[in-house]
PDB file of C-alpha atoms in Angstrom:
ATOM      1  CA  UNK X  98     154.937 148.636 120.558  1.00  0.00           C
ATOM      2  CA  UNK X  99     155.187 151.732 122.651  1.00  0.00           C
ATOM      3  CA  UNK X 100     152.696 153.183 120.824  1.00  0.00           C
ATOM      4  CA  UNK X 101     149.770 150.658 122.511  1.00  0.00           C
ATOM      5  CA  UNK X 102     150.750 150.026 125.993  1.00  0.00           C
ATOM      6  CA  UNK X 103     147.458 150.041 126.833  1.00  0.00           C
ATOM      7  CA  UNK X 104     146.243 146.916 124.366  1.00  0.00           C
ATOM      8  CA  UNK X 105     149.572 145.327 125.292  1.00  0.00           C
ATOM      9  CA  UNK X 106     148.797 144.835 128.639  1.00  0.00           C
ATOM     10  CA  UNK X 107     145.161 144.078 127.898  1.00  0.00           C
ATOM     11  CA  UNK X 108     146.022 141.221 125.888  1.00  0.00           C
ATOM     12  CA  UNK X 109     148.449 140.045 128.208  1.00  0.00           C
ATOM     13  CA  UNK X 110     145.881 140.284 131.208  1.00  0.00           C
ATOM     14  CA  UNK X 111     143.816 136.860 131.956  1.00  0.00           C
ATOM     15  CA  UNK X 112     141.353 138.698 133.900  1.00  0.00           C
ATOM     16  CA  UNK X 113     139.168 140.047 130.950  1.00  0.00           C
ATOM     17  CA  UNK X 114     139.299 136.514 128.548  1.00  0.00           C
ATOM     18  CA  UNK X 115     137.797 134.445 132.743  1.00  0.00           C
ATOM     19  CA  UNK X 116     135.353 136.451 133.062  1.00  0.00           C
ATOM     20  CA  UNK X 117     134.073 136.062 129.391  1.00  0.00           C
ATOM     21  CA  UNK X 118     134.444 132.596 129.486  1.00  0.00           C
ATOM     22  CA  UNK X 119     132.400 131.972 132.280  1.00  0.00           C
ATOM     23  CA  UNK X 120     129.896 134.591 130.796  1.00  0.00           C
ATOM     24  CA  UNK X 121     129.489 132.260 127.885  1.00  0.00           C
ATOM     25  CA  UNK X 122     130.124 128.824 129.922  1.00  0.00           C
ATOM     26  CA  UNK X 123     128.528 128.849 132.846  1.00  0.00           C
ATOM     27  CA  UNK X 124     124.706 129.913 131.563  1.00  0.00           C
ATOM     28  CA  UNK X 125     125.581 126.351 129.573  1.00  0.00           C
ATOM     29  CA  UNK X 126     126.325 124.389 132.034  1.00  0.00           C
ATOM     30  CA  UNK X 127     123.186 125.617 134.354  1.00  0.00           C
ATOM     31  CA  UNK X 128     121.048 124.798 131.316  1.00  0.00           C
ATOM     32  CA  UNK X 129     122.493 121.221 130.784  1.00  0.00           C
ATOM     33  CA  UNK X 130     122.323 120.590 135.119  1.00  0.00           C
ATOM     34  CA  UNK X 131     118.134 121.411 134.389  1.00  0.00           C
ATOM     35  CA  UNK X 132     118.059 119.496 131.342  1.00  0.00           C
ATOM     36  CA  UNK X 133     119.597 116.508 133.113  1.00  0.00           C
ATOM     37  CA  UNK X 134     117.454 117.304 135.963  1.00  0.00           C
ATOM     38  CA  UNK X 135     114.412 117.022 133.397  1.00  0.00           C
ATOM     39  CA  UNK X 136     115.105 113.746 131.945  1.00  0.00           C
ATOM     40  CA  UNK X 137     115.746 111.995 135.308  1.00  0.00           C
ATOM     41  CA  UNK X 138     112.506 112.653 136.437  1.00  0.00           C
ATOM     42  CA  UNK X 139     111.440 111.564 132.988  1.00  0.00           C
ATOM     43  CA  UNK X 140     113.084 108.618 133.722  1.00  0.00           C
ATOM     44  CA  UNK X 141     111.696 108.599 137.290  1.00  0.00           C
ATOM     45  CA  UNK X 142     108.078 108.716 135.670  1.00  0.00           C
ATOM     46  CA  UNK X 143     108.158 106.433 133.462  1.00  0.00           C
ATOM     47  CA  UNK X 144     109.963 103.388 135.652  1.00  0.00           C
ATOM     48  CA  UNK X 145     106.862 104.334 138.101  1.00  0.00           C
ATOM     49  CA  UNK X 146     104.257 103.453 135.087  1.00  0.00           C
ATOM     50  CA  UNK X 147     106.387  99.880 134.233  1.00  0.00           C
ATOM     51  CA  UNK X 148     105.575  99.502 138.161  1.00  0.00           C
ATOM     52  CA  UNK X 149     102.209 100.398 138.050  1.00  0.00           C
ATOM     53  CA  UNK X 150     101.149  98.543 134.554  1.00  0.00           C
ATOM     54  CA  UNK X 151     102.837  95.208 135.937  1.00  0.00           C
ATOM     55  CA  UNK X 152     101.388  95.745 139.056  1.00  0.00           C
ATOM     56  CA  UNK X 153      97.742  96.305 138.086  1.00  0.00           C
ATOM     57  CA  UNK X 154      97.906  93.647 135.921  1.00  0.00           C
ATOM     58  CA  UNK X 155      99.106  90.937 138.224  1.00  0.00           C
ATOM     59  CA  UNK X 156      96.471  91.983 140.701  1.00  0.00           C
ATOM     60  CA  UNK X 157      93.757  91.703 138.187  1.00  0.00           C
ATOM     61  CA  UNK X 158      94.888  88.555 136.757  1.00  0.00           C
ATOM     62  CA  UNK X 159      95.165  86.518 140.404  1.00  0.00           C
ATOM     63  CA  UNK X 160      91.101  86.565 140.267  1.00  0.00           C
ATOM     64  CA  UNK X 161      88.954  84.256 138.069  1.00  0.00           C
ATOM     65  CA  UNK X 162      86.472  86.893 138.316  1.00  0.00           C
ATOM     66  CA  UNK X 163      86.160  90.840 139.118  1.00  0.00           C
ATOM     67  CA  UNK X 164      83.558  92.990 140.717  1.00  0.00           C
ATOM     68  CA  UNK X 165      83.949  96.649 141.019  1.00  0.00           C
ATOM     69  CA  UNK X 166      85.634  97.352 144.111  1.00  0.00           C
ATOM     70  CA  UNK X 167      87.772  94.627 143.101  1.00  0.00           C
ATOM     71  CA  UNK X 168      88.726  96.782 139.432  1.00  0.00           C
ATOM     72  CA  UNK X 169      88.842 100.097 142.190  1.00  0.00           C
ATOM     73  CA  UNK X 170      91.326  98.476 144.024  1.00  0.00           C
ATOM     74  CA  UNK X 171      93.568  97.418 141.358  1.00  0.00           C
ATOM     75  CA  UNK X 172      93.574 100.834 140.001  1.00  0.00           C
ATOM     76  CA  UNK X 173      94.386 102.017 143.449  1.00  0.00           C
ATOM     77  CA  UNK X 174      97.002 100.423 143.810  1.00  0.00           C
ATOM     78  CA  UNK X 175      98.388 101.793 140.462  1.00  0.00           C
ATOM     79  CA  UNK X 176      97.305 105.224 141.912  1.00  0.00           C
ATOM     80  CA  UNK X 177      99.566 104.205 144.869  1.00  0.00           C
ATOM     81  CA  UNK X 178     102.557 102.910 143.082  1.00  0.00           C
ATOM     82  CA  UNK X 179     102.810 106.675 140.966  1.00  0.00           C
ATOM     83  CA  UNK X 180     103.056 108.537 143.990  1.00  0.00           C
ATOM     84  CA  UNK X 181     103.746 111.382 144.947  1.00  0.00           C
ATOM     85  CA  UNK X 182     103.596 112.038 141.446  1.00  0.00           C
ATOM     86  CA  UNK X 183     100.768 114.823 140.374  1.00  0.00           C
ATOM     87  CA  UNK X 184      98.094 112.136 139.735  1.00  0.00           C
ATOM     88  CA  UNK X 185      95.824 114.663 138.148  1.00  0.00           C
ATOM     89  CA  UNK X 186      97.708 113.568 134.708  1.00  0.00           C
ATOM     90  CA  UNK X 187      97.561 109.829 135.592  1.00  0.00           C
ATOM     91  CA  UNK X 188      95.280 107.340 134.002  1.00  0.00           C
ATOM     92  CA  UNK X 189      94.923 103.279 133.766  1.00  0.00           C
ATOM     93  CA  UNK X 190      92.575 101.353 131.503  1.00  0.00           C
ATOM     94  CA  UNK X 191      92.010  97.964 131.917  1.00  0.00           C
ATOM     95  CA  UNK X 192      90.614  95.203 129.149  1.00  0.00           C
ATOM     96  CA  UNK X 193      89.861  91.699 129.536  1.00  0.00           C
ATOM     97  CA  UNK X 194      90.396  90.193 125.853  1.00  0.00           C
ATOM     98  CA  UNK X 195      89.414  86.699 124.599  1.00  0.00           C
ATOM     99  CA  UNK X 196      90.496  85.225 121.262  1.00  0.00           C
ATOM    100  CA  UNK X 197      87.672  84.071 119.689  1.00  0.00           C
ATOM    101  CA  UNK X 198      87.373  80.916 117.053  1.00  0.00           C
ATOM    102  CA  UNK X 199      89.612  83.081 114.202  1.00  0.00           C
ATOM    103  CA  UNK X 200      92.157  83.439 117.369  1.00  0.00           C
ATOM    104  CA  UNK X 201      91.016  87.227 117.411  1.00  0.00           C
ATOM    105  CA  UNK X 202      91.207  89.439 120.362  1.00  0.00           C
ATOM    106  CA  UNK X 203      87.307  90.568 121.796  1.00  0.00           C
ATOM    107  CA  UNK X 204      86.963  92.581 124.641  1.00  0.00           C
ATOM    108  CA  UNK X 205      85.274  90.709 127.152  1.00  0.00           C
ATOM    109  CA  UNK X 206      85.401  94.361 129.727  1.00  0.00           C
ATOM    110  CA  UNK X 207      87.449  97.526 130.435  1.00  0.00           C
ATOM    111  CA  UNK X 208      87.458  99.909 133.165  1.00  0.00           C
ATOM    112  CA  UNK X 209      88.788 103.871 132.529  1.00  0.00           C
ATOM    113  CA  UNK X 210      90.320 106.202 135.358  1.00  0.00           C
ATOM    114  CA  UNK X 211      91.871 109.690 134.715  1.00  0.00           C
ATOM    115  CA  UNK X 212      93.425 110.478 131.814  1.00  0.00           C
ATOM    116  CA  UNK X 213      92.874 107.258 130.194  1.00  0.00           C
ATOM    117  CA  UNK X 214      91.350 106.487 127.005  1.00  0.00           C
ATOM    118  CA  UNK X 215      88.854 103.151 126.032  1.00  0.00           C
ATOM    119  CA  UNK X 216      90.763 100.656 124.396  1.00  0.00           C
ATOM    120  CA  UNK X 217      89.499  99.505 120.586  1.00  0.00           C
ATOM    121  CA  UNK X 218      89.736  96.454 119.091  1.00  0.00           C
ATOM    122  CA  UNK X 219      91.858  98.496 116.498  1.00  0.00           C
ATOM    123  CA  UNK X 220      94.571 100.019 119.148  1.00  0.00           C
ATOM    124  CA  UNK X 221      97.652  98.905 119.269  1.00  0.00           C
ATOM    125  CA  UNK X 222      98.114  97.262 122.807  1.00  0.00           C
ATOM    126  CA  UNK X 223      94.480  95.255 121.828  1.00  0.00           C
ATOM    127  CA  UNK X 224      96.270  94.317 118.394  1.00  0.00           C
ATOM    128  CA  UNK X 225      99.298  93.008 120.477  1.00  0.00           C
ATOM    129  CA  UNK X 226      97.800  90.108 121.762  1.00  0.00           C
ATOM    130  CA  UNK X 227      97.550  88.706 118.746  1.00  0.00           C
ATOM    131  CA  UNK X 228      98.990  85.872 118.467  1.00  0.00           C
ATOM    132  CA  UNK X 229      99.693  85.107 121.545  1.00  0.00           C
ATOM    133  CA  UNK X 230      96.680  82.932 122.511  1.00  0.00           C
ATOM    134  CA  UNK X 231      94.065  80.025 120.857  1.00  0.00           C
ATOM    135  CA  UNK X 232      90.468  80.168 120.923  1.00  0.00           C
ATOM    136  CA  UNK X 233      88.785  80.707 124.444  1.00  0.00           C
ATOM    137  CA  UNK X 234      92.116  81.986 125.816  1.00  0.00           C
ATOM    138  CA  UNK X 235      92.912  85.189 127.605  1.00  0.00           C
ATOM    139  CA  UNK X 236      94.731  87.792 128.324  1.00  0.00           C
ATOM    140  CA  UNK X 237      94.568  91.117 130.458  1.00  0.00           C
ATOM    141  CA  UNK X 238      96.011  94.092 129.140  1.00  0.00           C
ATOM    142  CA  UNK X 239      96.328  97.175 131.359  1.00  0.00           C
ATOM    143  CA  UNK X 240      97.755 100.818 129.578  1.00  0.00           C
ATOM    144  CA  UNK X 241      99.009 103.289 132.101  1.00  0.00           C
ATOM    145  CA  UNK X 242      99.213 106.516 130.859  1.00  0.00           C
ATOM    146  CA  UNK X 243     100.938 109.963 132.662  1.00  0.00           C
ATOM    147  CA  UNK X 244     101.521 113.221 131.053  1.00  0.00           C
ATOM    148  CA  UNK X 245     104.709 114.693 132.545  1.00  0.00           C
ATOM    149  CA  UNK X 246     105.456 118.088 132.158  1.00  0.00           C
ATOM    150  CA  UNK X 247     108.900 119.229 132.557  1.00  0.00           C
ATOM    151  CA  UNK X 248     109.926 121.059 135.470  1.00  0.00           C
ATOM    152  CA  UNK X 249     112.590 123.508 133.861  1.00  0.00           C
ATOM    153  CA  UNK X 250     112.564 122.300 130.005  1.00  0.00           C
ATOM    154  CA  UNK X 251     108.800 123.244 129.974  1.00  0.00           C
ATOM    155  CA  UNK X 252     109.108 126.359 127.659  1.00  0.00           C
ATOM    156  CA  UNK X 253     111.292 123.940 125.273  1.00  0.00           C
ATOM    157  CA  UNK X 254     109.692 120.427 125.726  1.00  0.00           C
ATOM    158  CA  UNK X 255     106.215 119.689 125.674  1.00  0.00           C
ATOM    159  CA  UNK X 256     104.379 117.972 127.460  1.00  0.00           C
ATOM    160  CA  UNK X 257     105.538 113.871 127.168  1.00  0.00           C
ATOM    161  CA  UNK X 258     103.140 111.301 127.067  1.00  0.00           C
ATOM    162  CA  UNK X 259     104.356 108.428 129.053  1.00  0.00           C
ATOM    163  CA  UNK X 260     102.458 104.947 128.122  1.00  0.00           C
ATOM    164  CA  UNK X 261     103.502 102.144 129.318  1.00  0.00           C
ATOM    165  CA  UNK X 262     101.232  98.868 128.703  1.00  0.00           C
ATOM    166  CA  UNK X 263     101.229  95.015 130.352  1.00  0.00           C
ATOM    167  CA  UNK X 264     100.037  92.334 129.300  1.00  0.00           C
ATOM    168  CA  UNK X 265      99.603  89.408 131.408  1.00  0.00           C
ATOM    169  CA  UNK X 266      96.818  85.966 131.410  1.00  0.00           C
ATOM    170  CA  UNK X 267      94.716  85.162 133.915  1.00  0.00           C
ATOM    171  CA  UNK X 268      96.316  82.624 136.499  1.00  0.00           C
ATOM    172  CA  UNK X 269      93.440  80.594 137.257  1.00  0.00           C
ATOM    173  CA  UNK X 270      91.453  80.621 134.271  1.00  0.00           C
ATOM    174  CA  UNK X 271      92.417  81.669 131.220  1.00  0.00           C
ATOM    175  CA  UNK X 272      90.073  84.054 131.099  1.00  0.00           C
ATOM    176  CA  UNK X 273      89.416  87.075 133.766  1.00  0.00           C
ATOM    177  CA  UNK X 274      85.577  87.796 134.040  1.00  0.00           C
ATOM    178  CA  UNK X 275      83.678  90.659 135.311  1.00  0.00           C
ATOM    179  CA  UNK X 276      81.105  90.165 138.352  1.00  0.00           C
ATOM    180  CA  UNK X 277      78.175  92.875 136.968  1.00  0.00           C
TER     181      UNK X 277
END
């Protein structure tokens, strides 16, 4: 034992095994605080699009019919509900869908903003409504769609497509029409 003093009284000091724990600990802990960070305001995001979806579709389904600045405001509003959100990755599409006599969905209109994409009688939130109405009834479906990136997970994560989509039937009329 005499022989290694030095190692004896290395081993026995704490100071050494701290400071490599926290070397190894702490650059964990700061990456799960951003990570946690990152999904809140995922979370954040996409609780704003449920708002924004239900929103935009109750305003469009109060109205037997629709003209343009009518559509513009709905979609404003949605616009309003996301802030302050970067709305340069924000989009809401809007259909009007009838069931015709083989109780399948039609799209009466739409309307597109931002990042948006048409609906098709083949997509998925058109092909939900089946079912759920007769011949001449409605239904409005609205699709809000926002692209988050990740603050600090962004050279992990991609970029996460947030869709959220609400379907709701006109509370008038079965049917929500478009002024031209």
């Amino acid at each position: 034992m005499k022989k290694y003093p030095q190692i004896l009284r290395w081993w026995v000091d704490q100071r050494a095994s701290i400071a490599a724990e926290a070397g190894i600990f702490v650059p964990i802990l700061f990456s799960m605080l951003v990570a946690v960070y990152d999904i809140g305001t995922a979370i954040l995001v996409n609780q704003k699009a449920i708002n924004a979806s239900q929103m935009t579709a109750d305003l469009i389904a109060r109205e037997i019919s629709l003209n343009d600045q009518q559509v513009e405001d709905a979609m404003d509003a949605a616009r309003q509900a996301m802030l302050p959100l970067n709305l340069t990755n924000f989009g809401v599409a809007i259909a009007s869908v009838q069931y015709n006599e083989d109780n399948e969905p039609e799209i009466l209109w739409q309307d597109v903003t931002g990042t948006a994409e048409e609906f098709e009688v083949e997509d998925a939130p058109i092909q939900g409504t089946i079912g759920l109405g007769g011949e001449g009834d409605g239904m409005v479906v609205v699709k809000v769609t926002y692209n988050y990136d990740p603050v600090f997970s962004g050279s992990f994560l991609p970029t996460i497509l947030i869709q959220e989509v609400s379907y709701t039937r006109g509370r008038r009329l079965p049917v929500v029409t478009r002024i031209e």
